[in-house]
Coordinates of C-alpha atoms in Angstrom, one line a residue:
M1 CA 0.0 0.0 0.0
S2 CA 1.3 3.5 -0.8
T3 CA 1.7 5.9 1.9
Q4 CA -1.3 8.2 2.2
F5 CA -1.1 11.8 3.4
F6 CA -3.9 13.4 5.4
L7 CA -3.9 17.2 5.7
N8 CA -6.0 18.2 8.7
L9 CA -7.4 21.7 8.5
P10 CA -9.7 23.5 11.0
V11 CA -12.7 25.1 9.4
A12 CA -15.3 27.6 10.7
D13 CA -18.1 26.3 8.6
L14 CA -17.9 22.7 7.5
D15 CA -20.6 22.8 4.8
R16 CA -19.0 25.9 3.3
A17 CA -15.6 24.3 3.2
K18 CA -16.9 21.1 1.6
A19 CA -18.8 23.1 -1.1
F20 CA -15.5 25.0 -1.8
Y21 CA -13.4 21.9 -2.4
V22 CA -16.1 20.2 -4.4
A23 CA -16.3 23.2 -6.7
L24 CA -12.5 22.9 -7.2
G25 CA -13.3 19.4 -8.8
H26 CA -12.5 17.2 -5.6
T27 CA -14.9 14.6 -4.2
I28 CA -15.9 13.8 -0.5
N29 CA -15.2 10.3 0.8
P30 CA -18.4 9.7 2.9
K31 CA -16.5 6.8 4.7
F32 CA -14.5 9.5 6.7
T33 CA -17.2 12.2 6.8
H34 CA -19.5 13.1 9.7
A35 CA -21.1 16.1 11.3
D36 CA -17.7 17.3 12.4
A37 CA -15.5 16.3 9.7
A38 CA -15.2 15.8 6.0
C39 CA -12.6 13.9 3.9
V40 CA -11.7 15.6 0.6
V41 CA -10.1 13.3 -2.0
I42 CA -7.4 15.3 -3.8
S43 CA -5.7 12.1 -5.3
D44 CA -5.3 8.4 -4.5
T45 CA -2.8 9.2 -1.7
L46 CA -3.5 12.8 -0.8
F47 CA -6.5 13.8 1.3
V48 CA -7.7 17.0 3.1
M49 CA -9.5 16.5 6.3
L50 CA -11.9 19.4 7.1
L51 CA -12.4 19.5 10.8
T52 CA -14.7 21.8 12.8
H53 CA -12.8 23.9 15.2
P54 CA -14.1 22.0 18.4
F55 CA -13.3 18.7 16.7
F56 CA -9.9 19.8 15.5
Q57 CA -9.1 21.3 18.9
G58 CA -9.5 17.8 20.4
F59 CA -6.4 16.6 18.8
T60 CA -4.1 19.4 20.1
E61 CA -3.5 21.6 23.2
R62 CA -2.2 24.4 20.9
A63 CA -4.4 27.3 19.6
I64 CA -5.8 27.2 16.1
C65 CA -3.9 29.7 13.9
N66 CA -5.8 32.9 13.1
T67 CA -5.3 32.8 9.2
E68 CA -6.3 36.4 8.9
T69 CA -3.1 37.6 10.6
H70 CA -0.8 34.5 10.5
I71 CA 0.2 31.9 7.9
E72 CA 0.1 28.2 9.1
A73 CA 1.9 26.9 6.1
L74 CA 1.9 27.3 2.2
F75 CA 0.5 24.2 0.6
A76 CA 1.7 23.7 -3.0
L77 CA -0.4 21.9 -5.6
S78 CA 1.3 21.1 -8.9
C79 CA -0.7 21.7 -12.1
A80 CA -0.1 20.4 -15.7
S81 CA 0.3 23.7 -17.2
R82 CA 0.0 27.6 -16.8
E83 CA -3.5 27.4 -18.2
A84 CA -4.3 24.8 -15.5
V85 CA -2.9 27.1 -12.8
D86 CA -5.1 29.9 -14.1
E87 CA -8.1 27.7 -14.3
L88 CA -7.7 26.6 -10.6
L89 CA -7.4 30.1 -9.4
E90 CA -10.5 31.2 -11.3
R91 CA -12.5 28.3 -9.8
A92 CA -11.2 29.1 -6.3
L93 CA -12.1 32.8 -6.7
G94 CA -15.6 31.9 -8.1
V95 CA -16.5 30.0 -5.0
G96 CA -15.3 32.1 -2.1
G97 CA -11.5 31.9 -2.3
R98 CA -9.2 35.0 -2.5
E99 CA -6.1 35.5 -4.5
V100 CA -3.0 36.2 -2.3
G101 CA -0.3 38.3 -3.8
E102 CA 0.5 38.6 -7.4
P103 CA 1.3 35.7 -10.0
R104 CA 4.9 34.9 -10.1
D105 CA 6.7 33.8 -13.2
L106 CA 10.2 32.7 -12.5
G107 CA 11.0 31.3 -16.1
F108 CA 11.2 27.7 -15.0
M109 CA 8.1 27.9 -12.8
F110 CA 4.8 29.9 -12.7
Q111 CA 2.8 30.2 -9.6
R112 CA -0.4 31.8 -8.2
T113 CA -1.7 31.6 -4.7
F114 CA -5.1 31.6 -3.2
A115 CA -6.7 31.2 0.3
D116 CA -9.7 29.1 0.8
P117 CA -12.7 30.7 2.8
D118 CA -10.9 29.8 6.0
G119 CA -7.7 31.4 5.1
H120 CA -5.7 28.2 4.4
T121 CA -3.2 29.2 1.8
F122 CA -2.5 27.0 -1.5
E123 CA 0.0 27.8 -4.2
A124 CA -0.9 26.5 -7.6
F125 CA 2.1 26.0 -9.7
T126 CA 3.6 24.4 -12.8
M127 CA 7.3 23.9 -13.4
N128 CA 9.6 22.9 -16.3
E129 CA 12.1 20.7 -14.3
A130 CA 14.6 20.7 -17.2
E131 CA 14.8 24.5 -16.9
F132 CA 15.1 24.4 -13.0
P133 CA 18.3 26.3 -12.0
G134 CA 21.0 23.8 -11.3
A135 CA 19.1 20.9 -12.7
D136 CA 22.2 19.6 -14.5
A137 CA 24.5 19.9 -11.4
G138 CA 23.4 16.3 -10.6

């Protein structure tokens, strides 16, 4: 079995969060979904667990990050092309997400960043590995 990765995110409104991720083209796995949590299937091995604040707080003694004033992490999502990056951003913006910063074109990589309705930050990017600086330093 391949290693699976579950990213657990606290959300203020579970239904709103589920609708956002479904609108981005993902599905909800009902096996791991209940009144306080929803499992968003990103790929065969990557899942986002949306947890209500009280449910999330049951797993930690630390405070939930205020994503309006602090960043918890920057989650990067690879896309097949620059057009796919733009399409993902447009879908996110159309369902309550907001763009964070300006698009960045580094030559070998193009990226745009968005926050979901709870402020969790995702960087959509496409990269030409052959043009990555130092790629032939091997």
